[in-house]
Each structure stands twice: as structure tokens, then as C-alpha cells.
Coordinates of C-alpha atoms in Angstrom, one line a residue:
M1 CA -42.6 -32.7 -19.6
G2 CA -41.9 -29.2 -18.4
T3 CA -38.3 -27.5 -17.6
P4 CA -36.7 -29.7 -14.5
R5 CA -36.2 -27.2 -12.0
T6 CA -32.4 -26.9 -10.3
P7 CA -32.4 -28.4 -6.7
E8 CA -31.5 -25.2 -4.6
S9 CA -28.8 -27.2 -3.2
A10 CA -27.2 -26.4 -6.2
C11 CA -27.8 -22.6 -5.3
S12 CA -26.4 -22.7 -1.7
N13 CA -23.4 -20.9 -0.8
K14 CA -21.7 -22.7 1.3
L15 CA -19.2 -20.4 2.7
G16 CA -22.1 -18.3 3.7
D17 CA -20.3 -14.8 2.5
L18 CA -21.9 -14.9 -0.7
P19 CA -25.6 -13.6 -1.4
P20 CA -28.1 -15.7 -2.8
C21 CA -28.4 -17.2 -5.7
H22 CA -30.4 -15.3 -7.2
M23 CA -28.4 -12.4 -6.4
T24 CA -25.3 -13.6 -8.5
K25 CA -27.3 -14.8 -11.4
A26 CA -28.4 -11.1 -11.3
I27 CA -24.8 -9.8 -11.2
G28 CA -23.7 -11.9 -14.5
G29 CA -27.0 -11.0 -16.2
T30 CA -26.2 -7.5 -16.3
Q31 CA -24.4 -5.5 -18.5
A32 CA -20.5 -5.5 -19.2
D33 CA -18.8 -2.8 -18.1
A34 CA -15.4 -1.4 -17.6
T35 CA -14.3 0.8 -14.5
V36 CA -11.1 2.9 -14.2
T37 CA -10.1 3.6 -10.4
G38 CA -6.7 5.6 -9.3
T39 CA -5.6 8.1 -7.0
V40 CA -4.0 11.9 -7.1
F41 CA -1.2 12.9 -4.9
C42 CA 0.1 16.4 -4.5
D43 CA 3.7 16.3 -4.7
Q44 CA 4.7 18.9 -2.5
C45 CA 9.2 18.3 -2.8
K46 CA 9.0 17.5 -6.7
D47 CA 10.2 14.8 -6.6
G48 CA 8.6 12.8 -8.8
Q49 CA 6.9 10.2 -6.5
V50 CA 4.7 9.5 -3.5
S51 CA 6.4 10.1 -0.5
L52 CA 6.0 11.1 3.5
F53 CA 5.1 14.5 2.3
D54 CA 2.4 14.1 -0.2
Y55 CA -1.3 13.9 0.3
P56 CA -4.3 12.8 -1.4
I57 CA -5.7 15.8 -3.5
Y58 CA -9.5 17.4 -4.3
G59 CA -10.6 19.0 -7.6
I60 CA -8.2 17.9 -9.7
K61 CA -9.0 16.9 -13.5
V62 CA -7.6 13.8 -14.6
T63 CA -8.1 12.9 -18.8
M64 CA -7.6 9.2 -19.8
T65 CA -7.0 9.0 -23.1
C66 CA -6.8 5.4 -25.5
A67 CA -4.8 5.3 -28.8
D68 CA -4.9 3.0 -32.1
A69 CA -1.6 1.3 -33.3
S70 CA -1.4 4.1 -35.9
G71 CA -1.0 6.8 -32.6
Q72 CA -5.2 8.4 -33.4
I73 CA -6.4 8.8 -30.1
T74 CA -9.9 6.8 -30.1
M75 CA -11.1 7.6 -26.9
S76 CA -11.1 10.5 -24.5
R77 CA -12.9 11.3 -21.1
E78 CA -12.4 13.5 -18.3
E79 CA -13.3 13.1 -14.5
T80 CA -12.2 14.8 -11.4
T81 CA -11.3 13.8 -8.1
N82 CA -13.1 13.5 -5.0
W83 CA -12.4 14.3 -1.1
F84 CA -10.0 11.4 -0.9
G85 CA -7.7 12.5 -3.7
N86 CA -9.6 9.4 -6.2
Y87 CA -11.2 9.9 -9.5
V88 CA -13.9 6.5 -10.9
M89 CA -14.2 6.3 -14.5
K90 CA -17.2 3.5 -16.1
F91 CA -17.5 2.9 -19.3
D92 CA -20.2 0.4 -21.3
G93 CA -20.3 -2.4 -22.3
S94 CA -16.8 -4.2 -23.3
P95 CA -14.5 -1.5 -24.7
D96 CA -10.7 -2.1 -25.5
L97 CA -8.8 -0.5 -22.8
S98 CA -5.1 -2.4 -23.0
N99 CA -3.3 0.7 -24.3
C100 CA -5.1 4.0 -22.5
Y101 CA -3.1 6.3 -20.6
A102 CA -4.0 8.1 -17.2
Q103 CA -3.0 11.8 -16.3
V104 CA -3.5 15.3 -15.0
S105 CA -5.2 17.1 -17.3
S106 CA -3.5 20.6 -17.4
S107 CA -1.4 22.5 -15.0
G108 CA -2.3 25.5 -13.3
Q109 CA -5.9 24.1 -12.2
G110 CA -7.9 27.2 -10.9
S111 CA -7.2 28.3 -7.6
N112 CA -5.4 24.7 -6.7
V113 CA -2.5 25.7 -4.3
C114 CA -0.6 22.3 -6.5
G115 CA -2.2 22.4 -10.0
A116 CA 1.3 24.3 -11.0
A117 CA 2.5 21.1 -13.0
A118 CA 1.5 18.0 -14.1
G119 CA 3.5 14.5 -13.4
P120 CA 3.6 11.6 -16.2
A121 CA 0.7 9.8 -17.7
Q122 CA 0.8 6.0 -16.5
K123 CA -0.2 3.3 -18.3
L124 CA -3.8 1.9 -17.4
R125 CA -3.4 -2.0 -15.4
L126 CA -6.6 -5.1 -15.6
T127 CA -6.4 -6.2 -12.3
F128 CA -9.6 -8.1 -12.1
R129 CA -12.3 -9.3 -14.2
M130 CA -16.0 -11.2 -12.9
F131 CA -19.3 -11.7 -14.4
D132 CA -18.4 -10.1 -17.2
M133 CA -17.1 -6.7 -16.0
E134 CA -13.9 -5.4 -16.1
F135 CA -11.8 -3.8 -12.9
Y136 CA -8.5 -1.3 -14.2
A137 CA -6.3 0.1 -11.7
V138 CA -3.6 3.3 -12.6
D139 CA -0.3 4.3 -10.4
S140 CA -0.2 7.3 -8.9
L141 CA -0.5 10.1 -10.3
L142 CA 1.4 13.5 -9.0
T143 CA 0.2 17.6 -9.7
E144 CA 2.9 19.6 -8.6
P145 CA 3.4 23.5 -6.8
S146 CA 5.1 25.8 -8.2
A147 CA 8.1 25.0 -5.9
S148 CA 8.5 22.7 -3.2
M149 CA 7.4 23.4 0.6
S150 CA 10.0 24.3 2.6
F151 CA 10.3 21.5 4.8
C152 CA 11.3 19.4 2.5
P153 CA 14.3 17.7 2.6
R154 CA 17.2 19.4 0.4
S155 CA 18.8 17.1 -2.2
V156 CA 22.2 15.2 0.5
N157 CA 24.1 15.1 -3.1
P158 CA 24.2 18.7 -4.5
V159 CA 25.5 19.3 -8.3
P160 CA 28.3 21.4 -7.6
A161 CA 28.8 24.7 -9.5
P162 CA 31.0 24.4 -12.7
V163 CA 34.5 25.6 -12.1
A164 CA 36.7 27.2 -14.7
P165 CA 39.8 25.8 -15.8
V166 CA 43.1 26.2 -14.4
T167 CA 46.7 25.7 -16.4
P168 CA 49.3 24.4 -14.1
V169 CA 52.2 26.9 -13.5
R170 CA 55.2 24.8 -13.1
P171 CA 58.2 26.0 -10.7
P172 CA 61.1 26.3 -11.4
V173 CA 63.4 22.9 -10.7
T174 CA 66.4 23.2 -8.4
P175 CA 68.9 21.2 -8.3
V176 CA 69.7 19.2 -4.9
T177 CA 73.1 18.0 -3.5
P178 CA 71.8 14.3 -2.0
V179 CA 72.9 14.4 1.4
T180 CA 74.0 11.3 3.2
P181 CA 72.7 10.7 6.6
V182 CA 74.4 10.3 9.5
R183 CA 73.3 7.9 11.5
P184 CA 73.7 7.9 15.5
P185 CA 74.9 5.0 17.6
V186 CA 72.4 3.0 18.7
T187 CA 72.7 2.2 22.5
P188 CA 70.8 -1.1 23.7
T189 CA 68.2 -0.9 26.2
T190 CA 66.6 -3.4 29.1
P191 CA 62.7 -4.1 27.8
P192 CA 60.2 -3.3 30.3
P193 CA 58.6 -6.4 32.9
A194 CA 55.7 -7.5 31.0
F195 CA 52.6 -6.1 33.0
R196 CA 49.8 -8.9 33.6
L197 CA 46.0 -7.8 34.2
P198 CA 44.1 -9.2 38.2
R199 CA 42.3 -11.6 37.6
M200 CA 38.9 -10.2 37.3
P201 CA 35.9 -11.9 39.1
P202 CA 33.6 -13.9 37.0
L203 CA 30.3 -11.5 36.4
P204 CA 27.2 -12.8 37.9
P205 CA 24.3 -15.0 35.1
L206 CA 22.2 -12.1 33.2
P207 CA 19.0 -12.0 34.1
P208 CA 16.2 -13.0 30.9
L209 CA 14.7 -10.3 28.8
P210 CA 11.6 -9.6 28.8
P211 CA 9.6 -11.3 25.8
M212 CA 9.2 -8.5 22.8
S213 CA 6.3 -8.0 20.6
P214 CA 7.5 -10.0 16.8
V215 CA 8.5 -7.7 14.7
P216 CA 6.7 -7.1 11.1
I217 CA 7.2 -10.3 8.8
L218 CA 9.3 -9.0 6.4
E219 CA 8.1 -12.5 4.1
A220 CA 4.9 -12.4 2.2
S221 CA 2.4 -13.4 4.5
A222 CA -1.7 -13.7 4.4
C223 CA -3.6 -14.9 7.1
P224 CA -7.7 -15.0 6.9
H225 CA -10.0 -13.3 9.4
Q226 CA -10.3 -17.4 11.4
S227 CA -6.3 -16.4 12.3
W228 CA -7.4 -13.0 14.0
T229 CA -9.4 -14.2 16.6
M230 CA -7.6 -17.0 17.6
P231 CA -6.2 -16.3 21.1
E232 CA -2.7 -17.1 20.5
Y233 CA -1.6 -14.8 18.1
K234 CA -3.1 -12.2 19.0
C235 CA 0.3 -10.2 19.9
Y236 CA 0.0 -10.2 16.0
W237 CA -2.3 -7.0 16.0
R238 CA -0.7 -3.7 15.5
A239 CA -1.9 -0.2 15.4
V240 CA -5.0 -1.2 15.9
S241 CA -6.6 -3.2 19.0
P242 CA -9.6 -5.5 19.2
D243 CA -11.5 -3.1 21.0
M244 CA -10.9 0.3 18.5
K245 CA -14.3 1.2 17.0
V246 CA -15.2 0.5 13.1
A247 CA -16.2 4.3 12.8
A248 CA -12.9 5.5 14.3
V249 CA -10.2 3.4 11.4
F250 CA -12.8 3.7 8.7
G251 CA -14.2 6.8 8.6
L252 CA -17.7 8.5 8.0
L253 CA -19.1 6.1 6.0
A254 CA -18.4 3.3 8.2
A255 CA -20.3 4.5 11.0
R256 CA -23.3 5.7 8.9
R257 CA -23.0 1.7 7.5
Y258 CA -22.3 -0.2 10.5
G259 CA -23.6 2.5 13.7
T260 CA -20.7 4.5 16.2
D261 CA -20.6 0.9 19.2
M262 CA -18.7 -1.5 16.9
T263 CA -15.2 -3.0 17.6
L264 CA -13.1 -4.1 14.8
W265 CA -13.4 -7.8 16.9
Q266 CA -17.1 -7.8 16.1
G267 CA -16.0 -6.7 12.8
L268 CA -14.4 -9.9 12.4
Q269 CA -17.5 -12.2 13.0
G270 CA -19.4 -10.6 10.3
R271 CA -20.9 -13.1 7.6
G272 CA -24.5 -14.2 5.5
D273 CA -24.7 -10.3 4.2
P274 CA -22.5 -8.6 1.4
Y275 CA -22.0 -5.4 3.9
R276 CA -21.3 -7.1 7.3
T277 CA -18.5 -9.5 4.9
L278 CA -17.6 -6.6 3.6
L279 CA -16.6 -4.8 7.3
R280 CA -14.9 -8.5 7.7
E281 CA -12.5 -8.8 4.8
G282 CA -11.8 -5.8 4.6
T283 CA -11.2 -5.4 8.6
T284 CA -8.7 -9.0 8.3
A285 CA -7.2 -6.8 5.1
L286 CA -5.5 -4.1 7.3
L287 CA -4.2 -6.7 9.7
N288 CA -3.1 -8.6 7.4
S289 CA -1.4 -4.9 5.9
Y290 CA 0.1 -3.8 9.1
N291 CA 1.5 -7.5 9.6
S292 CA 3.6 -7.9 6.5
I293 CA 5.2 -5.2 4.7
E294 CA 4.8 -7.6 1.0
F295 CA 0.8 -7.7 1.5
P296 CA -1.1 -6.6 -1.9
Y297 CA -2.7 -4.0 -0.2
N298 CA -0.9 -1.4 2.6
A299 CA -3.6 0.5 5.5
I300 CA -4.4 3.2 3.4
S301 CA -5.3 1.6 0.3
V302 CA -7.3 -0.7 2.5
V303 CA -8.9 2.5 3.9
T304 CA -9.5 4.3 0.5
R305 CA -11.5 1.1 -1.1
M306 CA -13.7 0.8 2.0
N307 CA -14.9 3.4 1.6
W308 CA -15.5 3.3 -2.3
A309 CA -17.7 0.0 -1.6
L310 CA -19.3 2.2 1.2
M311 CA -20.2 5.3 -1.7
G312 CA -21.3 2.4 -4.5
S313 CA -23.7 0.0 -5.5
Q314 CA -24.1 -3.4 -3.6
R315 CA -22.0 -5.0 -6.3
S316 CA -19.3 -2.4 -5.2
V317 CA -19.4 -3.9 -2.3
L318 CA -19.7 -7.5 -3.0
L319 CA -16.7 -7.1 -5.5
T320 CA -14.7 -5.0 -2.8
A321 CA -15.0 -8.1 -0.5
L322 CA -14.1 -10.4 -2.8
R323 CA -11.4 -8.5 -3.6
F324 CA -10.0 -8.2 -0.1
M325 CA -10.9 -12.4 0.7
R326 CA -9.0 -13.2 -2.5
A327 CA -5.9 -11.0 -0.9
N328 CA -6.3 -12.9 2.7
S329 CA -6.0 -15.4 1.3
G330 CA -3.1 -15.0 -0.5
Y331 CA -4.5 -15.8 -3.6
G332 CA -3.9 -19.5 -3.3
R333 CA 0.2 -18.7 -3.2
V334 CA 0.8 -17.3 -0.1
T335 CA 0.1 -18.8 3.2
C336 CA 0.2 -17.1 7.0
K337 CA 3.5 -17.2 9.0
F338 CA 2.2 -16.6 12.3
N339 CA 3.9 -18.2 15.5
T340 CA 1.8 -19.0 18.8
C341 CA 2.2 -15.6 20.9
K342 CA 4.5 -15.5 24.2

């Protein structure tokens, strides 16, 4: 008897968002590898954190080192940041990266104006594991100029200069003779008549205030793409509108892939193809980032990860779409906090 064939329905994809079964098997059959990603920012104000005045920097070398329990370095890798300030390191197999750190390689990197000093090292964090592949993220690395920029705010609590101690000098004490005060006689006075305010006419009723657009949700909220296409929730579109072009929001790489005429509203309708699924989930993640301050990705991170995926392989596109999809679904713990717009 021959080997029974797997029915086609077992390989079908009910969601219609993922590639065919044979592609999924091909992904599962690839050699295991690990990927490390991060971003380097120019700390223009030298305050040790990413602020409004800092920007991603190009051409900075980043070194990742791993050590064993005794502190001996077991592995080292160096990479240079791209135009977005990002760096990507890939490792064949499944190396142990649990005790690895990334840091800007050294100070004084060539003619770069922001390469005078390097910030502290950051430990790798495992963020995703799928198909025998591991993805690690690194908190933002910093590199500093030789001096703070002139537009940086000054410290609101400057450290005062040390003051030399002063020995107090006690003046001579002169004895004081107590004097008994003389109280003048008190003349009784008649209190003034009570003053009463005139009765004011009642105010006319105030007109109703115009309806206000909802403020960003302060609690965690994650809404799928279906919610963003419903007309009763259109007031939750912030910073971007349904008619804005995908190329204007996500940049040149998105324009090459999706054209210059596709709108964000059309991008929310994509399905059946990894690149269209990436655009749909990336657009949904961008809207969620503007809507909830506790969404896992901010707007800059969504745009950056979209460009990473478009520069990589189809497998990278698929994995990025899956990560956005999980965030947009709230990881099964967070719900959509939409209320019907008035």
C-alpha cells in the first residue's frame, strides 16, 4: 500500500492571510538561525536617554559579544548601521545568545560628528521564536558628540558651587531693661450696617459644546483591521487619514512595492499575499500606535520594521506580518477599547 496523501483541506488556510502550505513547510524545513536587530541614536544632549532631540545615525559600528559563566568571550560580531540607524546580525544554527551584549564599538568613529563617545551596553532580549528561528531585540544604543548641542535644555536643578564654611561671630549681648507697655483707652465704636448684594437675574442656558474627537486611550488597546474599516469608528483615525498614500507614510521602499497611488484605506483590504498582508497589518499597527499609548510598537517602530521587512526576503515579510498581527490582536490579553463615534 502506498503512503496516504494528506488531504488538501489539511493544508488550507482559513484566514487567507498566510502563504500556501508548501511555503510554510519550506520555511519549517530551512536551517535554524538567529537574528539580532537594534537601532543606534545620536544622543545630542548627552543625557543618556532617547529624547525628542535625538535621531537614528548612519555608519556607526556596533559590536555584539557573548561570554560564558567564567566571563570568557565565546563569540563576537560587528555590524554597521544603515540609513535608518538600524543594524541586523544573523547567525547560522541556534547559538546561545542569552548572555550577549551589544554596544557601540568605540569612540571617535571616523569623521562622524556624533561618534565621540559610546553609551552603555545593552543585553539581548528574545522577542520571537518560530520555525526554528529566533529573533532578538536590543534596547536603543547611544553614541554622543563631544559636546551637547546649543539647543539642548539646561538642567532645571543646577548643582550649586561649593561655599566655604563661615564661622559665625556672636555680637556682644547688651542687657535690656523690660518696659511695661501703656495701653491707651479703648473707645467703643458702632459697627457699620450689613451690606447686601443686589439680587442678580439668572443666567440664560449655555449652548451645548461641540462634540470633541476622542483623546488617545490611556489604557492598553489593540484593534484588528476589521475595526478600523467600520464607519462608526472613523473618528479614531489620528495623524493619518484613510486617503493618505501608502508611499507618503511608509517611504520609498513601500512606493516601489505598492505603487504611489494606493491609499491606507486600500491597504487595509489586502489579503492572500504576504506583501499585502504585511501592508494591512502594518497599517493597522500604525493606527493602533497613534490610538493607544500602551501599544507595543510606536509609530516610528512600525515604519522602521516595515522597511526592514521590505528590504529582506519573503520569509522576513511573513514573520513581520505575523508579529504585527499578534500585536493587533492584543496577544489574546488586550481588547479593542473603541466606542461608537458621535
